[in-house]
Amino acid sequence: MCFQKLPGASLTLAFVISAGAAQADVSAEQVWQAWIKQYEAYGYTVSTEALDESGDTLTAKGVVMRSAVEGSSFDITIPEIAMRETGSGTVEVSFSEEMLGTAITEVPEQAPLKMNIAMRQADMMLIVSGAPEALNYAFTMPEFVAELDQTVMGDAEAVPVKVWMSMTGGKGTYDVTEANGQTIVSQATLGGMRMTASGADPETGGTFAMEFDFSDMSYASNAVIPDGINMQDMGAALAGGAQFLVDFGYGKSTGKITADSPDGPVEMSSLTDSGTVKFEMSGQSLRYAGTGAGLKIDANIATLPMPVSAKMASSEFDFAMPVGPSDESQPLIGKLVMSDLVVSDELWALFDPMQQLPRDPATLVIDLSGKGRAMMNLFSPEAAQMPVPPIQVEQLDINALRLDLAGAELTGNGALSFDNAMGMPMPVGKIDLRLAGANGLMGTLTAMGLLPEDQAMFARMMMGLYAVPVGEDEVTSTIEFKEGGEVLANGQRIQ
């Protein structure tokens, strides 16, 4: 699916459905000027065909917002925004039922992509209150619909990518505080969201269709945008003090994907009981995390002889790293958890038709944390040219390591510090490992013809050299890293 990011589109949608509450008086003109200032801080230009004041209502007609960055452009037209002073110190804002937008993205060595956007809403209520330096919005949104139609410019035969999205039962708050810049705090809930998409891969010509439904959605965010920064240059904006935090959650969700690939048709469906996503970004660090519960996937793929399915009790990921130079070390996190993964008997039968392997639920846990420094701004052009991120690791803790699969279990933990004075990081510390059921698993795999006998013998020899038996088909090993580069396994020098 070739679907490009729309510069600023999410921000525009956020304003159209924004929210809050306060007690001080505010005028329609103050609301209008504050809104323009907010969008200019994000790199937009705002223009109007007319600004009319009649009685207690200020009406902006033909409002156009434009943004352009690095060969991409985005504009949206709102035919009318009416701001009515209620007489109680608040302003009631209403929008045209339909708003139209266009996004153009230039792709290197390819024809530009054009996205036409249509947004519709009905009976949305937005109340603005507070003071110019601390405006608060409160909204209720019965329904909001967006349609997006992407085409390849100059290619009349290209199959367009079409996206349709509907959000219902929305309400929330949106607060903007002015103090050496802007602090924007928002929270919202949605009763549900449905999205469909269809199109074709321009390289293979294969078509696809997707459908997703989410329920009980929640959203919270906090953004700090200092004065004088350029939001079109994210690296410079973060270095200048910009900060962003987003928390997103959802209840039961379903998904369906169908596609025609060069290898044949593909059908997939999914069900999730609940999930969360967290995103944090500042000039010093970046974090991306999420959880899921009750995942089930069914698939019918042309390259497989039968339909397959899988389910998982829960999953979790958490990744964090430094992104800019700092006087202090920044957190490093690498966490991946897949709990109680079960695949269908049909999938097992592809390589174990006689059911010789245990089919207990599988679990994977990798939980790492530590400290590190970015040697330069990771958003800089210089960093983008490097094969790996220029990050210096100072400390790494293995909080938990576990792989439970087919009757064998590997667990471990440890802590390492790194001496970076010589250029190549030199670890100092130790790692404790435990392995149970490995001999039994290798024996079964060898009998099934999946593991050559010589490879099994080599693995057993390595365990004999570097591991200590502690029970029936169970071994442990302590790996120590000493200053000067010496490495020991259970006290035996191996380097």
Short mmCIF file of C-alpha atoms in Angstrom, two decimals, residues 111-410:
data_model
loop_
_atom_site.label_atom_id
_atom_site.label_comp_id
_atom_site.label_asym_id
_atom_site.label_seq_id
_atom_site.Cartn_x
_atom_site.Cartn_y
_atom_site.Cartn_z
CA ALA A 111 5.63 10.54 -10.21
CA PRO A 112 4.20 12.79 -7.46
CA LEU A 113 1.32 11.47 -5.36
CA LYS A 114 -1.83 13.53 -4.89
CA MET A 115 -4.32 13.03 -2.07
CA ASN A 116 -7.79 14.57 -2.17
CA ILE A 117 -9.40 14.82 1.27
CA ALA A 118 -13.04 15.40 2.19
CA MET A 119 -14.16 15.75 5.83
CA ARG A 120 -17.75 15.95 7.01
CA GLN A 121 -19.29 16.48 10.41
CA ALA A 122 -22.77 17.07 11.79
CA ASP A 123 -24.01 18.52 15.08
CA MET A 124 -20.53 18.99 16.53
CA MET A 125 -20.49 21.42 19.47
CA LEU A 126 -17.30 23.31 20.41
CA ILE A 127 -17.16 25.72 23.36
CA VAL A 128 -14.09 27.94 23.94
CA SER A 129 -13.46 29.58 27.30
CA GLY A 130 -10.64 30.96 29.44
CA ALA A 131 -8.32 33.84 28.54
CA PRO A 132 -6.12 34.53 25.48
CA GLU A 133 -3.05 33.18 27.28
CA ALA A 134 -4.93 30.06 28.47
CA LEU A 135 -7.68 29.03 26.09
CA ASN A 136 -9.71 25.92 26.76
CA TYR A 137 -11.95 24.01 24.39
CA ALA A 138 -14.69 21.46 25.06
CA PHE A 139 -16.33 19.43 22.34
CA THR A 140 -18.90 16.76 21.67
CA MET A 141 -18.81 15.09 18.27
CA PRO A 142 -21.64 12.72 17.31
CA GLU A 143 -19.92 11.75 14.03
CA PHE A 144 -16.93 12.80 11.94
CA VAL A 145 -16.21 11.26 8.52
CA ALA A 146 -13.08 11.61 6.39
CA GLU A 147 -12.55 10.32 2.85
CA LEU A 148 -9.11 10.23 1.26
CA ASP A 149 -8.40 9.48 -2.39
CA GLN A 150 -4.75 9.13 -3.44
CA THR A 151 -3.66 9.01 -7.10
CA VAL A 152 -0.38 9.02 -9.00
CA MET A 153 -0.19 12.33 -10.85
CA GLY A 154 0.17 11.91 -14.62
CA ASP A 155 -0.80 8.20 -14.56
CA ALA A 156 -4.42 7.80 -15.61
CA GLU A 157 -4.21 3.99 -15.38
CA ALA A 158 -2.94 3.83 -11.80
CA VAL A 159 -5.43 2.32 -9.35
CA PRO A 160 -6.17 4.97 -6.68
CA VAL A 161 -5.79 4.29 -2.98
CA LYS A 162 -9.06 5.10 -1.23
CA VAL A 163 -9.47 5.46 2.53
CA TRP A 164 -12.71 6.05 4.42
CA MET A 165 -12.84 6.70 8.18
CA SER A 166 -15.72 7.35 10.54
CA MET A 167 -15.45 8.37 14.22
CA THR A 168 -18.52 8.39 16.47
CA GLY A 169 -19.40 9.32 20.04
CA GLY A 170 -16.49 11.70 20.55
CA LYS A 171 -15.93 14.12 23.42
CA GLY A 172 -12.93 15.66 25.15
CA THR A 173 -10.84 18.66 26.15
CA TYR A 174 -8.06 20.68 24.51
CA ASP A 175 -6.15 23.35 26.46
CA VAL A 176 -3.61 25.80 25.01
CA THR A 177 -1.45 27.81 27.43
CA GLU A 178 0.83 30.65 26.28
CA ALA A 179 4.08 31.06 28.23
CA ASN A 180 7.32 31.46 26.25
CA GLY A 181 5.62 29.36 23.62
CA GLN A 182 2.67 27.01 23.77
CA THR A 183 1.78 24.07 25.97
CA ILE A 184 -1.05 22.01 24.52
CA VAL A 185 -2.78 19.38 26.67
CA SER A 186 -5.62 17.29 25.27
CA GLN A 187 -7.70 14.28 26.14
CA ALA A 188 -10.57 12.68 24.27
CA THR A 189 -12.66 9.54 24.03
CA LEU A 190 -14.42 7.95 21.08
CA GLY A 191 -17.21 5.43 21.18
CA GLY A 192 -15.84 3.84 18.04
CA MET A 193 -13.91 4.24 14.82
CA ARG A 194 -14.23 2.37 11.55
CA MET A 195 -11.78 2.54 8.65
CA THR A 196 -11.71 0.98 5.21
CA ALA A 197 -9.01 1.17 2.55
CA SER A 198 -8.53 -0.21 -0.94
CA GLY A 199 -6.08 0.19 -3.78
CA ALA A 200 -3.23 -1.46 -5.64
CA ASP A 201 0.52 -1.88 -5.34
CA PRO A 202 1.99 0.25 -8.15
CA GLU A 203 4.94 -2.14 -8.57
CA THR A 204 3.11 -5.48 -8.76
CA GLY A 205 -0.41 -4.36 -9.72
CA GLY A 206 -1.88 -6.51 -6.96
CA THR A 207 -5.02 -5.11 -5.35
CA PHE A 208 -5.91 -5.01 -1.66
CA ALA A 209 -8.81 -4.13 0.63
CA MET A 210 -8.74 -3.55 4.40
CA GLU A 211 -11.37 -2.97 7.06
CA PHE A 212 -10.79 -2.14 10.74
CA ASP A 213 -13.17 -1.45 13.64
CA PHE A 214 -12.16 -0.06 17.05
CA SER A 215 -14.29 0.52 20.16
CA ASP A 216 -13.87 2.42 23.44
CA MET A 217 -10.97 4.55 22.24
CA SER A 218 -9.09 7.06 24.42
CA TYR A 219 -6.47 9.66 23.59
CA ALA A 220 -4.29 11.95 25.72
CA SER A 221 -1.41 14.16 24.64
CA ASN A 222 0.92 16.87 25.90
CA ALA A 223 2.98 19.09 23.58
CA VAL A 224 5.44 21.87 24.42
CA ILE A 225 6.31 24.22 21.54
CA PRO A 226 8.74 27.03 22.48
CA ASP A 227 8.64 30.40 20.73
CA GLY A 228 10.78 30.85 17.65
CA ILE A 229 11.23 27.22 16.60
CA ASN A 230 10.54 25.85 13.12
CA MET A 231 8.18 22.88 13.34
CA GLN A 232 8.90 22.06 9.69
CA ASP A 233 12.42 21.00 10.78
CA MET A 234 11.75 18.39 13.46
CA GLY A 235 15.40 17.94 14.41
CA ALA A 236 15.86 21.67 14.99
CA ALA A 237 12.51 21.91 16.79
CA LEU A 238 13.45 19.16 19.25
CA ALA A 239 16.87 20.69 19.81
CA GLY A 240 15.08 23.97 20.53
CA GLY A 241 13.00 22.45 23.34
CA ALA A 242 9.93 20.97 21.66
CA GLN A 243 8.45 17.96 23.48
CA PHE A 244 5.62 15.56 22.65
CA LEU A 245 3.78 12.86 24.60
CA VAL A 246 0.88 10.78 23.26
CA ASP A 247 -1.09 8.00 24.98
CA PHE A 248 -3.65 6.02 22.98
CA GLY A 249 -5.90 3.16 24.07
CA TYR A 250 -8.66 1.05 22.59
CA GLY A 251 -11.04 -1.75 23.50
CA LYS A 252 -12.19 -4.63 21.34
CA SER A 253 -11.07 -4.29 17.73
CA THR A 254 -11.38 -6.33 14.56
CA GLY A 255 -9.56 -6.26 11.24
CA LYS A 256 -9.82 -7.89 7.83
CA ILE A 257 -7.41 -7.81 4.89
CA THR A 258 -7.84 -9.31 1.44
CA ALA A 259 -5.28 -9.04 -1.34
CA ASP A 260 -4.33 -10.42 -4.74
CA SER A 261 -0.57 -10.94 -4.75
CA PRO A 262 1.68 -12.39 -7.49
CA ASP A 263 1.64 -15.66 -5.50
CA GLY A 264 -2.15 -15.78 -5.25
CA PRO A 265 -4.96 -14.49 -3.01
CA VAL A 266 -4.48 -13.66 0.67
CA GLU A 267 -7.17 -13.38 3.33
CA MET A 268 -6.46 -12.42 6.95
CA SER A 269 -8.66 -11.46 9.89
CA SER A 270 -7.77 -10.39 13.43
CA LEU A 271 -9.43 -9.82 16.79
CA THR A 272 -7.96 -7.97 19.78
CA ASP A 273 -9.57 -7.51 23.20
CA SER A 274 -7.69 -4.29 24.04
CA GLY A 275 -4.48 -2.39 23.45
CA THR A 276 -2.43 0.72 24.23
CA VAL A 277 0.21 2.79 22.45
CA LYS A 278 2.56 5.39 23.98
CA PHE A 279 4.87 7.78 22.13
CA GLU A 280 7.31 10.28 23.68
CA MET A 281 9.80 12.52 21.92
CA SER A 282 12.09 15.34 23.06
CA GLY A 283 15.46 16.76 22.11
CA GLN A 284 17.16 14.14 24.31
CA SER A 285 15.18 10.92 23.91
CA LEU A 286 12.58 8.95 21.97
CA ARG A 287 10.24 6.27 23.32
CA TYR A 288 7.66 4.05 21.63
CA ALA A 289 5.70 1.46 23.63
CA GLY A 290 2.50 -0.55 23.46
CA THR A 291 0.50 -3.47 24.83
CA GLY A 292 -2.10 -5.86 23.49
CA ALA A 293 -4.39 -8.46 25.02
CA GLY A 294 -6.41 -11.31 23.58
CA LEU A 295 -5.00 -11.36 20.04
CA LYS A 296 -6.33 -13.87 17.49
CA ILE A 297 -5.35 -14.12 13.81
CA ASP A 298 -6.79 -16.31 11.06
CA ALA A 299 -5.12 -16.50 7.65
CA ASN A 300 -5.74 -18.17 4.32
CA ILE A 301 -2.64 -17.72 2.15
CA ALA A 302 -2.23 -19.17 -1.32
CA THR A 303 1.32 -20.40 -0.62
CA LEU A 304 0.13 -22.53 2.33
CA PRO A 305 -1.83 -25.75 1.76
CA MET A 306 -4.49 -24.97 4.38
CA PRO A 307 -5.87 -22.08 6.50
CA VAL A 308 -3.90 -21.35 9.67
CA SER A 309 -4.61 -19.48 12.89
CA ALA A 310 -2.78 -18.25 15.98
CA LYS A 311 -3.69 -16.62 19.26
CA MET A 312 -1.74 -14.92 22.02
CA ALA A 313 -2.79 -14.04 25.57
CA SER A 314 -0.85 -10.76 25.66
CA SER A 315 1.98 -8.83 24.05
CA GLU A 316 4.13 -5.85 24.98
CA PHE A 317 6.86 -3.78 23.39
CA ASP A 318 8.85 -0.84 24.74
CA PHE A 319 11.75 0.87 22.97
CA ALA A 320 13.60 4.01 24.09
CA MET A 321 16.87 5.62 23.07
CA PRO A 322 18.65 8.98 23.14
CA VAL A 323 18.26 11.12 20.00
CA GLY A 324 20.33 14.21 20.84
CA PRO A 325 23.53 15.18 22.67
CA SER A 326 23.07 15.62 26.42
CA ASP A 327 25.23 16.24 29.50
CA GLU A 328 23.52 13.31 31.22
CA SER A 329 23.00 9.73 30.07
CA GLN A 330 19.55 8.95 28.69
CA PRO A 331 17.45 5.79 29.15
CA LEU A 332 17.85 2.82 26.83
CA ILE A 333 14.95 0.35 26.74
CA GLY A 334 14.45 -2.72 24.61
CA LYS A 335 11.49 -4.85 25.65
CA LEU A 336 9.49 -7.44 23.75
CA VAL A 337 6.99 -9.83 25.35
CA MET A 338 4.84 -12.44 23.61
CA SER A 339 2.92 -14.48 26.19
CA ASP A 340 1.20 -17.83 25.62
CA LEU A 341 1.41 -18.00 21.84
CA VAL A 342 -0.59 -20.89 20.41
CA VAL A 343 -0.72 -21.82 16.72
CA SER A 344 -3.27 -24.09 15.08
CA ASP A 345 -2.73 -27.83 14.68
CA GLU A 346 -2.84 -27.32 10.90
CA LEU A 347 0.28 -25.16 11.11
CA TRP A 348 2.04 -27.62 13.42
CA ALA A 349 1.22 -30.42 10.97
CA LEU A 350 3.34 -28.79 8.26
CA PHE A 351 6.53 -29.89 10.06
CA ASP A 352 5.30 -32.19 12.87
CA PRO A 353 2.48 -34.35 11.48
CA MET A 354 3.13 -37.13 14.06
CA GLN A 355 2.81 -34.70 17.01
CA GLN A 356 6.24 -35.57 18.40
CA LEU A 357 6.92 -32.05 19.71
CA PRO A 358 5.15 -30.61 22.77
CA ARG A 359 2.54 -28.07 21.70
CA ASP A 360 2.37 -26.08 24.91
CA PRO A 361 1.91 -22.29 24.59
CA ALA A 362 5.16 -20.51 23.71
CA THR A 363 6.45 -17.42 25.51
CA LEU A 364 9.19 -14.96 24.61
CA VAL A 365 10.47 -12.28 27.01
CA ILE A 366 13.33 -9.89 26.24
CA ASP A 367 13.59 -7.11 28.82
CA LEU A 368 16.63 -4.84 28.50
CA SER A 369 17.31 -1.43 30.03
CA GLY A 370 20.31 0.80 30.42
CA LYS A 371 21.92 4.17 29.81
CA GLY A 372 23.50 5.72 26.76
CA ARG A 373 24.37 8.91 24.91
CA ALA A 374 23.70 10.09 21.38
CA MET A 375 26.93 11.36 19.85
CA MET A 376 25.03 13.78 17.59
CA ASN A 377 21.49 14.83 16.71
CA LEU A 378 19.96 11.65 15.27
CA PHE A 379 17.64 13.77 13.10
CA SER A 380 20.60 15.46 11.38
CA PRO A 381 21.57 14.67 7.75
CA GLU A 382 24.94 13.37 8.99
CA ALA A 383 23.30 10.82 11.30
CA ALA A 384 20.96 9.72 8.50
CA GLN A 385 23.96 8.68 6.39
CA MET A 386 25.40 6.39 9.09
CA PRO A 387 24.75 2.63 8.87
CA VAL A 388 23.88 2.43 12.59
CA PRO A 389 22.65 5.15 14.98
CA PRO A 390 25.61 7.02 16.57
CA ILE A 391 24.74 5.98 20.14
CA GLN A 392 27.28 5.18 22.87
CA VAL A 393 26.02 2.51 25.28
CA GLU A 394 27.24 2.99 28.87
CA GLN A 395 25.17 0.45 30.80
CA LEU A 396 22.98 -2.52 29.86
CA ASP A 397 20.86 -4.54 32.27
CA ILE A 398 19.26 -7.83 31.23
CA ASN A 399 16.24 -7.65 33.51
CA ALA A 400 14.69 -10.80 32.09
CA LEU A 401 15.34 -13.22 29.25
CA ARG A 402 13.00 -16.14 28.60
CA LEU A 403 12.19 -18.40 25.68
CA ASP A 404 9.76 -21.24 26.37
CA LEU A 405 9.20 -23.30 23.22
CA ALA A 406 8.52 -26.94 22.32
CA GLY A 407 9.42 -28.30 25.75
CA ALA A 408 12.65 -26.33 26.24
CA GLU A 409 13.14 -23.18 28.31
CA LEU A 410 15.98 -20.65 28.30
#
